[in-house]
Coordinates of C-alpha atoms and ligand atoms in Angstrom, one line a residue:
X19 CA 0.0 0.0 0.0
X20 CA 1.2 3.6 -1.3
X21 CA -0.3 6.4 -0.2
X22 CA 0.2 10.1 -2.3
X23 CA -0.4 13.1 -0.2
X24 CA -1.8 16.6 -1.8
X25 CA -1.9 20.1 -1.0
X26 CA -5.6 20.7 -1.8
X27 CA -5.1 24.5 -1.9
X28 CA -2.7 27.2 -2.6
X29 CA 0.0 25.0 -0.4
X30 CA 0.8 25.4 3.4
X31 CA -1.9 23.4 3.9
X32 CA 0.1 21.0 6.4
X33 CA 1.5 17.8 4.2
X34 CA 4.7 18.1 5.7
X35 CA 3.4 17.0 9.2
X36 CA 0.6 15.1 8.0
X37 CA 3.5 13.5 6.1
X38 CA 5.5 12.7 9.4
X39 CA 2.0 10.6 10.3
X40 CA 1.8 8.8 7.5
X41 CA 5.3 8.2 7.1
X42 CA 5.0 5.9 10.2
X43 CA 4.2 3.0 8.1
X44 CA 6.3 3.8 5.2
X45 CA 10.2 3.4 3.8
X46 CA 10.3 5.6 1.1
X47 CA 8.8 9.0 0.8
X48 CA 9.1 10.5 -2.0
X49 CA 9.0 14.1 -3.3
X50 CA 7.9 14.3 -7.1
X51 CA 7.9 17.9 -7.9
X52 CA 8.6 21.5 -7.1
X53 CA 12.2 22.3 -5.5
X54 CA 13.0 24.6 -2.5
X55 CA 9.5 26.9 -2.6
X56 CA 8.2 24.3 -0.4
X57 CA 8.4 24.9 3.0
X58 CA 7.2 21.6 4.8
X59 CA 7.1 22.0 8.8
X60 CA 7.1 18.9 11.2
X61 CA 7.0 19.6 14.8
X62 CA 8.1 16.8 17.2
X63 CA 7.9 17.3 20.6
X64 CA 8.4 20.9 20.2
X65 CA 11.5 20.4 18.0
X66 CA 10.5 22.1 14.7
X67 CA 12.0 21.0 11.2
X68 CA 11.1 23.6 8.1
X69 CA 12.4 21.0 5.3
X70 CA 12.9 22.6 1.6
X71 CA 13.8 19.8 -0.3
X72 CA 14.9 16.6 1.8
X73 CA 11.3 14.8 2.2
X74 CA 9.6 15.0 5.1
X75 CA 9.9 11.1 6.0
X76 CA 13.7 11.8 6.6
X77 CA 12.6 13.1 10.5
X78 CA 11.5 9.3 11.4
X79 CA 14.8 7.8 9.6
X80 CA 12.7 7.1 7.0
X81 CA 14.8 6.8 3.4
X82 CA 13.8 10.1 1.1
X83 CA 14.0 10.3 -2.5
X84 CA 14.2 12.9 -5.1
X85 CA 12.4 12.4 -7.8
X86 CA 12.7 13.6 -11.4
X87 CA 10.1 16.0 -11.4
X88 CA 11.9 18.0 -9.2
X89 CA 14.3 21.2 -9.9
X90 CA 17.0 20.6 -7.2
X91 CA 19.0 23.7 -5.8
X92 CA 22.2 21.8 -4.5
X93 CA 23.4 24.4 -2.1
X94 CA 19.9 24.2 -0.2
X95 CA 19.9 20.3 0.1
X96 CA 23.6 20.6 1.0
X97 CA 22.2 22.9 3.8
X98 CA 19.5 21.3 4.7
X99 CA 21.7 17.7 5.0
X100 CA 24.1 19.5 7.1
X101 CA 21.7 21.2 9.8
X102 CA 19.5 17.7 10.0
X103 CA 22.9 15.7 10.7
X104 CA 23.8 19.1 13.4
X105 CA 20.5 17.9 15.1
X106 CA 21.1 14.4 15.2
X107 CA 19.1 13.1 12.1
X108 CA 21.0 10.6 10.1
X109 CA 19.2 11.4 6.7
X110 CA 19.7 8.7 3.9
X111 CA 18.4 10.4 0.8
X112 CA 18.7 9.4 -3.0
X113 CA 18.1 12.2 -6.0
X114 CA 17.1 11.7 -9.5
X115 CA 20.0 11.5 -12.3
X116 CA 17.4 13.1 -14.1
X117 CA 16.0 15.8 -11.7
X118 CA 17.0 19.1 -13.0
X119 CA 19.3 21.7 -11.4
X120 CA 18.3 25.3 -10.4
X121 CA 21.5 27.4 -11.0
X122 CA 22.2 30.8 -9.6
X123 CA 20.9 32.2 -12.9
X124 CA 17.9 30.9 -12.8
X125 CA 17.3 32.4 -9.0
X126 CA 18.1 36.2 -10.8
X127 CA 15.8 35.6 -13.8
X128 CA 13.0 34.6 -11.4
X129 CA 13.2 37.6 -9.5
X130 CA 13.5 39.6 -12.5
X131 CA 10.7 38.6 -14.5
X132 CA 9.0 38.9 -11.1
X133 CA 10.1 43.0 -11.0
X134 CA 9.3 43.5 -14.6
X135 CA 5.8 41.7 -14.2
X136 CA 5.8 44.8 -11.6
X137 CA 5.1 47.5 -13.5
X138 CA 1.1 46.3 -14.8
X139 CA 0.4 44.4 -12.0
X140 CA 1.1 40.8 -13.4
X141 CA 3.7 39.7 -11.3
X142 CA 2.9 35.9 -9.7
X143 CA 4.4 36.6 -6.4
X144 CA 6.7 34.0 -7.0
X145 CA 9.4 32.6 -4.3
X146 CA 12.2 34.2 -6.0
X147 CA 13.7 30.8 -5.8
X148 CA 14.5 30.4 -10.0
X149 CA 11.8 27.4 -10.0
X150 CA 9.8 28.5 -12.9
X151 CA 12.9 29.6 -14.9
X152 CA 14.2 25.9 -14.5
X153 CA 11.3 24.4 -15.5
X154 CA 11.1 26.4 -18.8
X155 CA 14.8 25.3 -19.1
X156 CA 13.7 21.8 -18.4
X157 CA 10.5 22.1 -21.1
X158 CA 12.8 23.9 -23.9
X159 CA 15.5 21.3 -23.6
X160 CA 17.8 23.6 -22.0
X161 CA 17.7 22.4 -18.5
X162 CA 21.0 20.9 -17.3
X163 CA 20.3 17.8 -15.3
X164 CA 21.9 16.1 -12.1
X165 CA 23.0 13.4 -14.0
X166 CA 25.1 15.5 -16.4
X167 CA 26.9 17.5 -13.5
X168 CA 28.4 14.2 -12.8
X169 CA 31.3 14.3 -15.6
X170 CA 32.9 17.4 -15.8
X171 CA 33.3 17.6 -19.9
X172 CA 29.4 17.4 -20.1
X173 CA 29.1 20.0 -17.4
X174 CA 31.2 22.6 -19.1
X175 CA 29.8 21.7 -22.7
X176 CA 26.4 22.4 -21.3
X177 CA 27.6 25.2 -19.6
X178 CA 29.2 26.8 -22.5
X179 CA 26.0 26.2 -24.6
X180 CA 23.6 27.8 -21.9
X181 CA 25.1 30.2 -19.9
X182 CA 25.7 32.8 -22.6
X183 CA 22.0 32.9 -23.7
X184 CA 21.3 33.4 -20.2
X185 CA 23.3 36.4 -20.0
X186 CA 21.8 38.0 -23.0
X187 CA 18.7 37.5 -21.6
X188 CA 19.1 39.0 -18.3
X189 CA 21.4 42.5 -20.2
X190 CA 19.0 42.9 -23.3
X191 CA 15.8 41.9 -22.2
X192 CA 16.0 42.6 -18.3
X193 CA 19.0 45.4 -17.9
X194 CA 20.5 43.5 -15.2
X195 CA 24.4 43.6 -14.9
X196 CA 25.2 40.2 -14.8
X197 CA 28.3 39.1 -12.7
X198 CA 29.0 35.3 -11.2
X199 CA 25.9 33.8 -11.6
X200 CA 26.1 34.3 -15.6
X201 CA 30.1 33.3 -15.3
X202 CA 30.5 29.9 -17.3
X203 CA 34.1 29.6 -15.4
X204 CA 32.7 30.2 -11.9
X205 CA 29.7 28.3 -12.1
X206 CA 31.4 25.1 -13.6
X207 CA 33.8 25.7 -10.1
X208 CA 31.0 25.4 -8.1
X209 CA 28.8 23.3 -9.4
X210 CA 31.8 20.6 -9.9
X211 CA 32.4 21.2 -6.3
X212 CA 28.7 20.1 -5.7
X213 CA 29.1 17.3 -8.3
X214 CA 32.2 15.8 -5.9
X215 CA 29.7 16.0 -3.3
X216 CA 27.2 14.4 -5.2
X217 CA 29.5 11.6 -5.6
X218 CA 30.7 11.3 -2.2
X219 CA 27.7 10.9 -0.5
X220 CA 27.0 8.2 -3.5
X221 CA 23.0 9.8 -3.8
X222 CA 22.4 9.8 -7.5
X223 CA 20.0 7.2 -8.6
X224 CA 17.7 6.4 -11.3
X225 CA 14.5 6.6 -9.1
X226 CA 12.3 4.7 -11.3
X227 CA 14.2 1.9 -11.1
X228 CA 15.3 2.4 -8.0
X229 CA 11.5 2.4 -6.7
X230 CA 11.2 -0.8 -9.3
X231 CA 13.8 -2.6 -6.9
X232 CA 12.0 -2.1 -4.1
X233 CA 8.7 -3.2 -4.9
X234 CA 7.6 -4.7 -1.2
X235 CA 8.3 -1.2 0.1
X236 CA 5.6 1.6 1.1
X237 CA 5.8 4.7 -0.6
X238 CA 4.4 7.8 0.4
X239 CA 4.7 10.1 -2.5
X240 CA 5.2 13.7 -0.8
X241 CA 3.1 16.3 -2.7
X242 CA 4.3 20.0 -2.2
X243 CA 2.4 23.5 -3.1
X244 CA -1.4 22.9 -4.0
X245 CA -3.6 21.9 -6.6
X246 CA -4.6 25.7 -6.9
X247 CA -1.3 25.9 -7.9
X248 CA -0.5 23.0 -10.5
X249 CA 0.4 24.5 -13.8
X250 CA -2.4 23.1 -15.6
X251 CA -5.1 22.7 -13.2
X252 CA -4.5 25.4 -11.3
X253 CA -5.4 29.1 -11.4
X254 CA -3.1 30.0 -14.5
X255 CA -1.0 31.8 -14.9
X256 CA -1.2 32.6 -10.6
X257 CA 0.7 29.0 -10.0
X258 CA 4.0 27.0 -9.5
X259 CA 5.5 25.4 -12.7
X260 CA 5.1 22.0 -12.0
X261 CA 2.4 19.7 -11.7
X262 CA 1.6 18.9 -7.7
X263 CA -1.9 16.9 -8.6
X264 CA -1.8 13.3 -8.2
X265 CA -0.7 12.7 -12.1
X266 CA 2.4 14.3 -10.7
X267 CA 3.4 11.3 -8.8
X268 CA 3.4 9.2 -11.8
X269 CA 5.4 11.5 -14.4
X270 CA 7.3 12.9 -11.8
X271 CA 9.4 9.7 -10.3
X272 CA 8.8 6.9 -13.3
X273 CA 6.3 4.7 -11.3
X274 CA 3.4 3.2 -13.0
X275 CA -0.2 5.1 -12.6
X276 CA -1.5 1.5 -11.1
X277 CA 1.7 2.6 -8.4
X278 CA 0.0 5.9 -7.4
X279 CA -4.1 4.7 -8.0
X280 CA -3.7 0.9 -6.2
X281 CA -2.9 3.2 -3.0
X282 CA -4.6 6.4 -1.3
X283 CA -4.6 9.4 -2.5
X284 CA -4.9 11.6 0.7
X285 CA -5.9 15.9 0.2
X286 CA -4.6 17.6 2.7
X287 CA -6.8 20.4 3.9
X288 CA -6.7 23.2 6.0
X289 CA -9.8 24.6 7.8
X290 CA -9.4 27.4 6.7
X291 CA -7.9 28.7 3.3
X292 CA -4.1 30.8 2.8
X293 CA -2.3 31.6 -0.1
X294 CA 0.9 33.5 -0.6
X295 CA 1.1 35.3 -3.8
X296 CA -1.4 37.2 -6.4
X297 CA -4.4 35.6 -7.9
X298 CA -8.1 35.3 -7.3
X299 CA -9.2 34.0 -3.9
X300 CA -12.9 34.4 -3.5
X301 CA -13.2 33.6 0.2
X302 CA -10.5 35.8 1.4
X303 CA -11.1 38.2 4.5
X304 CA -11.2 41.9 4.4
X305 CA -8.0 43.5 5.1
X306 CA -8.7 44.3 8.7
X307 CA -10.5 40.7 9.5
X308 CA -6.8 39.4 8.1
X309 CA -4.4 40.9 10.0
X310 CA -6.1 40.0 13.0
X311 CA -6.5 36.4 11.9
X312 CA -3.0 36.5 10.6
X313 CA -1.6 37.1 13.9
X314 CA -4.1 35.2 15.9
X315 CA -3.1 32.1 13.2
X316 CA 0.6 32.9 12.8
X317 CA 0.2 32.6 9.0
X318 CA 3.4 33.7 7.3
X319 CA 5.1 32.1 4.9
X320 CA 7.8 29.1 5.8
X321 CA 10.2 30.1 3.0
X322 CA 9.4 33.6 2.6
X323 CA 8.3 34.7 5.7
X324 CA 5.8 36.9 4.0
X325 CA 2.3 37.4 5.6
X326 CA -0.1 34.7 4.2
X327 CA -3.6 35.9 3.3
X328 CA -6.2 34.4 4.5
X329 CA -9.9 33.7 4.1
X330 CA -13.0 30.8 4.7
X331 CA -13.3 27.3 4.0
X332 CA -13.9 27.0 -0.1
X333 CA -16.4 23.6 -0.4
X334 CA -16.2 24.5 -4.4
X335 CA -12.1 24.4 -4.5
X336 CA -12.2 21.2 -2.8
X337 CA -14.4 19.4 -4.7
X338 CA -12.4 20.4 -7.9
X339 CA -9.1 19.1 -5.9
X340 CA -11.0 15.9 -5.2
X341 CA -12.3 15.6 -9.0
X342 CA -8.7 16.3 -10.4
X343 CA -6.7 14.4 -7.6
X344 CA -9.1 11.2 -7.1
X345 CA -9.0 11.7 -3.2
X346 CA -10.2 8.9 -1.3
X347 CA -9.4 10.6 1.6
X348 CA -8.4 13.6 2.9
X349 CA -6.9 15.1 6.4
X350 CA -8.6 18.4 8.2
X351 CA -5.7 20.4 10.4
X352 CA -5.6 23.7 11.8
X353 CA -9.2 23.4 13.6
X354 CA -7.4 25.0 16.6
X355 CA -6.8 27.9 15.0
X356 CA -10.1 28.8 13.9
X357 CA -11.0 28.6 18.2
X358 CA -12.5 31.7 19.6
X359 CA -14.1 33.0 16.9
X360 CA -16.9 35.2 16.5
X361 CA -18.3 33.7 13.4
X362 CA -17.5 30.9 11.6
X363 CA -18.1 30.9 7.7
X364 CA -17.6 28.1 5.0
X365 CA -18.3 28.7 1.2
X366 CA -20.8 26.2 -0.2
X367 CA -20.9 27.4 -3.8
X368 CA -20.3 30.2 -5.6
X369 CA -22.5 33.0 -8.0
X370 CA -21.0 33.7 -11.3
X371 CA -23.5 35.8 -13.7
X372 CA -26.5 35.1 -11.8
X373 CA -25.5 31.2 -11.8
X374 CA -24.9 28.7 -8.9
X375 CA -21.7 26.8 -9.8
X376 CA -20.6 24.4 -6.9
X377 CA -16.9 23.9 -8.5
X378 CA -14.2 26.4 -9.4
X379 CA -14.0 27.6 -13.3
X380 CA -11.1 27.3 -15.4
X381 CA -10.0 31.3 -15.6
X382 CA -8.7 33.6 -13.3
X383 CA -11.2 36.4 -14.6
X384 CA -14.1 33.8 -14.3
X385 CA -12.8 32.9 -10.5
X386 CA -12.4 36.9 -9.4
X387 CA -15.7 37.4 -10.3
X388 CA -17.0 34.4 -8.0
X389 CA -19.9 35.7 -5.2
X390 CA -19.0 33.2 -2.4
X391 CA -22.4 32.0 -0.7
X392 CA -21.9 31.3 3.1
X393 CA -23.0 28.4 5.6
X394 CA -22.9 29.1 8.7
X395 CA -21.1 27.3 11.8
X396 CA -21.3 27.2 15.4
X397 CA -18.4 28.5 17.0
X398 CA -15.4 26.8 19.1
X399 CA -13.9 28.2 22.1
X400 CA -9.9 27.4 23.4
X401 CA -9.5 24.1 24.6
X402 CA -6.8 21.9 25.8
X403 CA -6.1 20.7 22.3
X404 CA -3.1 18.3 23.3
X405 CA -5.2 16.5 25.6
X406 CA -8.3 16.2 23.8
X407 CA -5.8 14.8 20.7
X408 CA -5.1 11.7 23.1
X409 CA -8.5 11.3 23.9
X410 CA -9.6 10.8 20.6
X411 CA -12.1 12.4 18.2
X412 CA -15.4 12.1 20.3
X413 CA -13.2 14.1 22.7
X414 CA -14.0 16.7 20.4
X415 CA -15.6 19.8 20.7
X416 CA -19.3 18.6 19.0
X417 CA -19.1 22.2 17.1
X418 CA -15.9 21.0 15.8
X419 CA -16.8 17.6 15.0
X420 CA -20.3 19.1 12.8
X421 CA -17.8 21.3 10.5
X422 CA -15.2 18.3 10.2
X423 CA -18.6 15.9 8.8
X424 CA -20.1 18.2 7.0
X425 CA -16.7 19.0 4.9
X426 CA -16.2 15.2 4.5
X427 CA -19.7 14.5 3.6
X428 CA -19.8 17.5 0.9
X429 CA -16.6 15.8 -0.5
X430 CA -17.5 12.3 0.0
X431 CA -14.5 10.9 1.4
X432 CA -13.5 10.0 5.1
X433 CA -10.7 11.9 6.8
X434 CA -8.4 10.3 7.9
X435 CA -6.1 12.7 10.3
X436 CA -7.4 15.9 12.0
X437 CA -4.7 18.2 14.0
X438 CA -5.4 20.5 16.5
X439 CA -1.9 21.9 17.1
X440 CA 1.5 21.8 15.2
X441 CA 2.6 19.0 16.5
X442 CA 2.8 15.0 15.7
X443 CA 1.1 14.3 19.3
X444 CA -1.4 16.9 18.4
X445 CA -2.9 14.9 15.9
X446 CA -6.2 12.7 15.7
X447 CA -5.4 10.0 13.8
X448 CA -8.8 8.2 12.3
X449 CA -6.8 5.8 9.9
X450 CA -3.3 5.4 8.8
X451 CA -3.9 2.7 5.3
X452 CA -0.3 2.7 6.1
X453 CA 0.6 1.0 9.5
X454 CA -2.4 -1.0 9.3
X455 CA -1.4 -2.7 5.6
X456 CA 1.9 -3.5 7.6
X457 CA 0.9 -5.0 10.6
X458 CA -0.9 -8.0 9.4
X459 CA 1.8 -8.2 7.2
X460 CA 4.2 -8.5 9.6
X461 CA 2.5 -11.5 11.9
X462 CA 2.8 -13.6 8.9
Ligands
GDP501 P1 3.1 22.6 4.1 O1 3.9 23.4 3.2 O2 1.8 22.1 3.5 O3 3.9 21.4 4.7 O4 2.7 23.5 5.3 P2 3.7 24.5 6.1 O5 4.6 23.8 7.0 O6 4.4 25.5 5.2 O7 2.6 25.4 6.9 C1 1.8 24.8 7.8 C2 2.0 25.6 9.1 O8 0.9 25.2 10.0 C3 3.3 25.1 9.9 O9 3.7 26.2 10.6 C4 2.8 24.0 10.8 O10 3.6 23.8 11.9 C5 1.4 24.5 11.2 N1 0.4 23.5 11.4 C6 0.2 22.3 10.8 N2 -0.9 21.7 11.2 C7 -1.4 22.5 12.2 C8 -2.6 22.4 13.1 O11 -3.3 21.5 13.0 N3 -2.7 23.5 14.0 C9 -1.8 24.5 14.0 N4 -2.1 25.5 14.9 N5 -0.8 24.6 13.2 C10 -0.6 23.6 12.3
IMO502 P1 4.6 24.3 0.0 O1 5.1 23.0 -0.5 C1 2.7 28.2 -0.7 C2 3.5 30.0 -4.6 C3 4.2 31.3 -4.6 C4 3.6 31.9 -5.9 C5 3.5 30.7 -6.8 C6 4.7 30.5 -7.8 O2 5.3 24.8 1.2 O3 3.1 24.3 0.2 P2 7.2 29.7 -7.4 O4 8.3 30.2 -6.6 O5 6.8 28.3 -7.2 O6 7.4 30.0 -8.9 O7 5.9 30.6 -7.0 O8 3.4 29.6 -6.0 N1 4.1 28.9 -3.9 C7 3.8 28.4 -2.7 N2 2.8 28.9 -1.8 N3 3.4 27.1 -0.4 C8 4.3 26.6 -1.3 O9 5.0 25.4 -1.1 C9 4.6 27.3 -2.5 N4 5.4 27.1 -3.5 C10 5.1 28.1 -4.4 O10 3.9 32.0 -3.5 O11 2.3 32.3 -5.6
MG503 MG1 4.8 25.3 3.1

C-alpha cells in the first residue's frame, strides 16, 4: 500500500506534518515535484523541522528520495543535510539523475521577470527561488540535469551552450548587470564542487528503477504547493511550474499510474484557506479581519516569511481538488486555530452571472468574479487541544466535529487525520492505510 499526499489548496496546507504521520508506516517518501519553494514544517515534541527539499519522511529515519520532477538547488539540500545531521538526524536520501538543477541564474531571472511583471500588476508573487525559470529550461531542452553535473566535460559543454544565452537574456531583455551567476568559469567551479559532493555521499539514482527494486516497500509520494497551484489545473498563470496533482506522482518519479491509484490518495486540507502570492481568492477576509487572523493564526510564509492571506473554508475548491486528484481521503488540520471565533463561515458554492456553480471555473477572470455563498457554523472556544488529541475524536468539541462531517460529507471521502496543534502528538489519527497494511503483514 502507497499512499500520495496533496496540498488541496494554494499549499501550506500541512503535508509536511501530515506527512510525518503517514510516514510511520512507510520506507520511502518521495518528493515528485517543485524544489525549494516548499516549505514543509514537522514539529516533534516541540523540536520544529522547516524542510525545503529533503522529504519529510527523513525526520523518522525514514529513506527520502528525489524524484525527477523535481528542480533541485544543490546548495539548499547541501544545507539542509548538514543542519538535520547538526541535530542528530541521520538522513539517507537518493536524488534523480534526471532531476534538473536550479542554477544561480535561474534564481536572478526569477526575481527579474517577477520586477518586470511589476510595472502592470502581473507579477505571480513567485518565491524568488528560480523554480519557474528551470522548468522552462527543463520544457525547452535547455535544462542541465543532475546526471550531467556528474562528468565534468558534459558539465562545461552544457555550460558553454547555456550560460551565454542566459546572459543576453538578463542585459537585453532585463537590464540587469550580470556578474557570477552568468560566469560559465565560476559556475562550472562550483557546481563541480557540488558534483564531488554528489559523488561522495553516493545519492544519484535512477528513481524509477530504484523504486522498481523495491517493490515490497511503502511509498508515500510527498506532494508540495497545492492543486490551486499546479500549472495546468490550477489558477493560470497565478501558479507554480510543475504539476503537484496526483498525475504528478506518476510523471514525476517513473512509477506506474497502477503505483499511485492501487494506494490512497490523501488531500490535505486546511480549515481554513491561505495563499501566498497574487491571484483570485474568493473567500478571502477583508484587510482588517486578516491581519487580526493573521496574527491570531501565525500565517506567514515558511520560506518567505511573507504574511499569508487568509480567508474561509472553499467547499467549491475542494471538490475540484478531489475531481482532479481522485481523493479517497483527505486530512482536516488547523481546527485549533479557527478557536474563539466570532463567526465561523464556510463557502458552499459560488454565483457567477447570476449562476450557482458548486466547483471552481477554469480562468482567473471567471474565478475573481466568483460571489462566495456562506454556511454558517457554530463557534469553538480554546481548549486543551493536546489533551483532547489523546482522547480521541469524540473528545472533540461537538461544534468542531459538525464542520469536520459536514466538509467530508460535501466531498465524499472519510478523513483520515485531524490536527489541532502543530505537532505530531497533536494529531487525531482516524486511519493510517499505512501501518495498518503493515501490521498484518508482519504476523505472517
Ligand atoms: P506545508 O507546506 O503544507 O507542509 O505546510 P507549512 O509547514 O508550510 O505550513 C503549515 C503551518 O501550520 C506550519 O507552521 C505548521 O507547523 C502549522 N500546522 C500544521 N498543522 C497544524 C494544526 O493542526 N494546527 C496549528 N495550529 N498549526 C498547524
Ligand atoms: P509548500 O510546498 C505556498 C506559490 C508562490 C507563488 C506561486 C509561484 O510549502 O506548500 P514559485 O516560486 O513556485 O514559482 O511561485 O506559488 N508557492 C507556494 N505557496 N506554499 C508553497 O509550497 C509554495 N510554493 C510556491 O507564493 O504564488
Ligand atoms: Mg509550506
Amino acid at each position: 500500500m502507497n499512499a500520495t499526499l496533496i496540498g488541496s489548496g494554494f499549499g501550506d496546507e500541512g503535508k509536511g506534518r501530515m506527512t510525518d504521520i503517514f510516514s510511520a508506516g512507510a520506507d520511502i517518501v518521495v518528493r515528485f515535484q517543485g524544489g525549494n519553494n516548499a516549505g514543509h514544517t514537522i514539529t516533534v515534541d516541540g523540536e520544529e523541522y522547516a524542510l525545503r527539499l529533503v522529504p519529510s519522511g527523513v525526520v523518522r529515519g525514514k529513506t527520502g528520495v528525489l524524484g525527477n520532477g523535481c528542480v533541485v538547488n544543490l546548495e539548499t539540500l547541501f544545507t539542509e543535510l548538514d543542519s538535520l545531521r547538526d541535530r542528530g538526524l541521520n538522513p539517507e536520501i537518493y536524488v534523480s539523475k534526471r532531476s534538473h538543477v536550479v542554477f544561480p541564474y535561474h534564481r536572478v531571472l526569477d526575481q527579474a521577470e517577477e520586477t518586470a511583471k511589476d510595472d502592470d500588476a502581473t507579477a505571480v508573487g513567485t518565491t524568488g527561488n528560480g523554480i519557474g525559470p528551470a522548468y522552462a529550461d527543463k520544457t525547452s531542452r535547455r535544462g542541465i540535469r543532475i546526471g550531467e553535473l556528474l562528468d565534468p566535460e558534459t558539465l562545461r559543454t552544457r555550460l558553454e551552450h547555456v550560460v551565454p544565452q542566459k546572459r543576453a537574456v538578463a542585459e537585453a531583455v532585463f537590464d540587469i548587470e550580470t556578474g557570477d551567476e552568468f560566469d560559465v568559469e565560476t559556475l562550472f567551479e562550483r557546481f563541480r564542487t557540488y558534483s564531488q559532493r554528489l559523488k561522495r555521499e553516493d545519492i544519484v539514482v535512477d528513481v524509477s528503477s530504484f523504486l522498481a527494486q523495491r517493490e515490497d516497500a511503502a511509498i508515500v509520494f510527498e506532494g508540495a504547493q497545492g492543486t490551486q497551484l499546479d500549472l495546468d489545473h490550477g489558477i493560470y498563470p497565478f501558479v507554480t511550474s510543475s504539476n503537484p496533482t496526483a498525475g504528478g506522482a506518476i510523471v514525476g518519479t517513473g512509477v506506474s499510474p497502477q503505483t499511485v491509484s492501487d494506494g490512497e490518495i490523501i488531500g490535505v486540507v486546511k480549515a481554513y484557506l491561505s495563499r501566498v502570492g497574487s491571484g483570485p481568492m474568493p473567500t478571502e477576509f477583508d484587510e482588517e479581519d486578516a491581519a487580526d487572523f493573521r496574527e491570531q493564526a501565525g500565517e506567514f510564509g515558511t520560506v518567505t516569511g511573507r504574511p499569508r492571506r487568509t480567508g474561509w473554508l472553499d467547499l467549491p475548491l475542494l471538490r475540484y481538488a478531489t475531481r482532479v486528484n481522485g481523493f479517497t481521503a483527505i486530512t482536516l488540520s488547523h481546527l485549533d486555530v479557527l478557536a474563539g471565533l466570532d463567526e465561523l463561515r464556510v463557502c458552499d458554492a459560488y454565483e457567477l452571472d447570476g449562476e450557482c456553480i458548486d466547483t471552481a471555473p477554469t480562468s482567473p477572470d471567471e474565478w475573481s468574479q466568483c460571489e462566495p455563498q456562506y454556511e454558517e457554523f457554530e463557534t469553538w472556544g480554546d481548549h486543551d487541544w493536546l489533551a483532547l488529541a489523546e482522547d480521541g475524536y469524540e473528545a472533540l468539541p461537538e461544534e468542531v466535529r459538525a464542520y469536520a462531517e459536514y466538509v467530508s460529507n460535501e466531498l465524499g471521502v472519510p478523513i483520515y487525520a485531524l490536527g489541532v496543534g502543530p505537532g505530531r502528538e497533536a494529531t487525531i489519527i482516524q486511519e493510517n492505510p499505512l501501518t495498518q497494511r503493515r501490521t498484518p503483514k508482519r504476523e505472517t
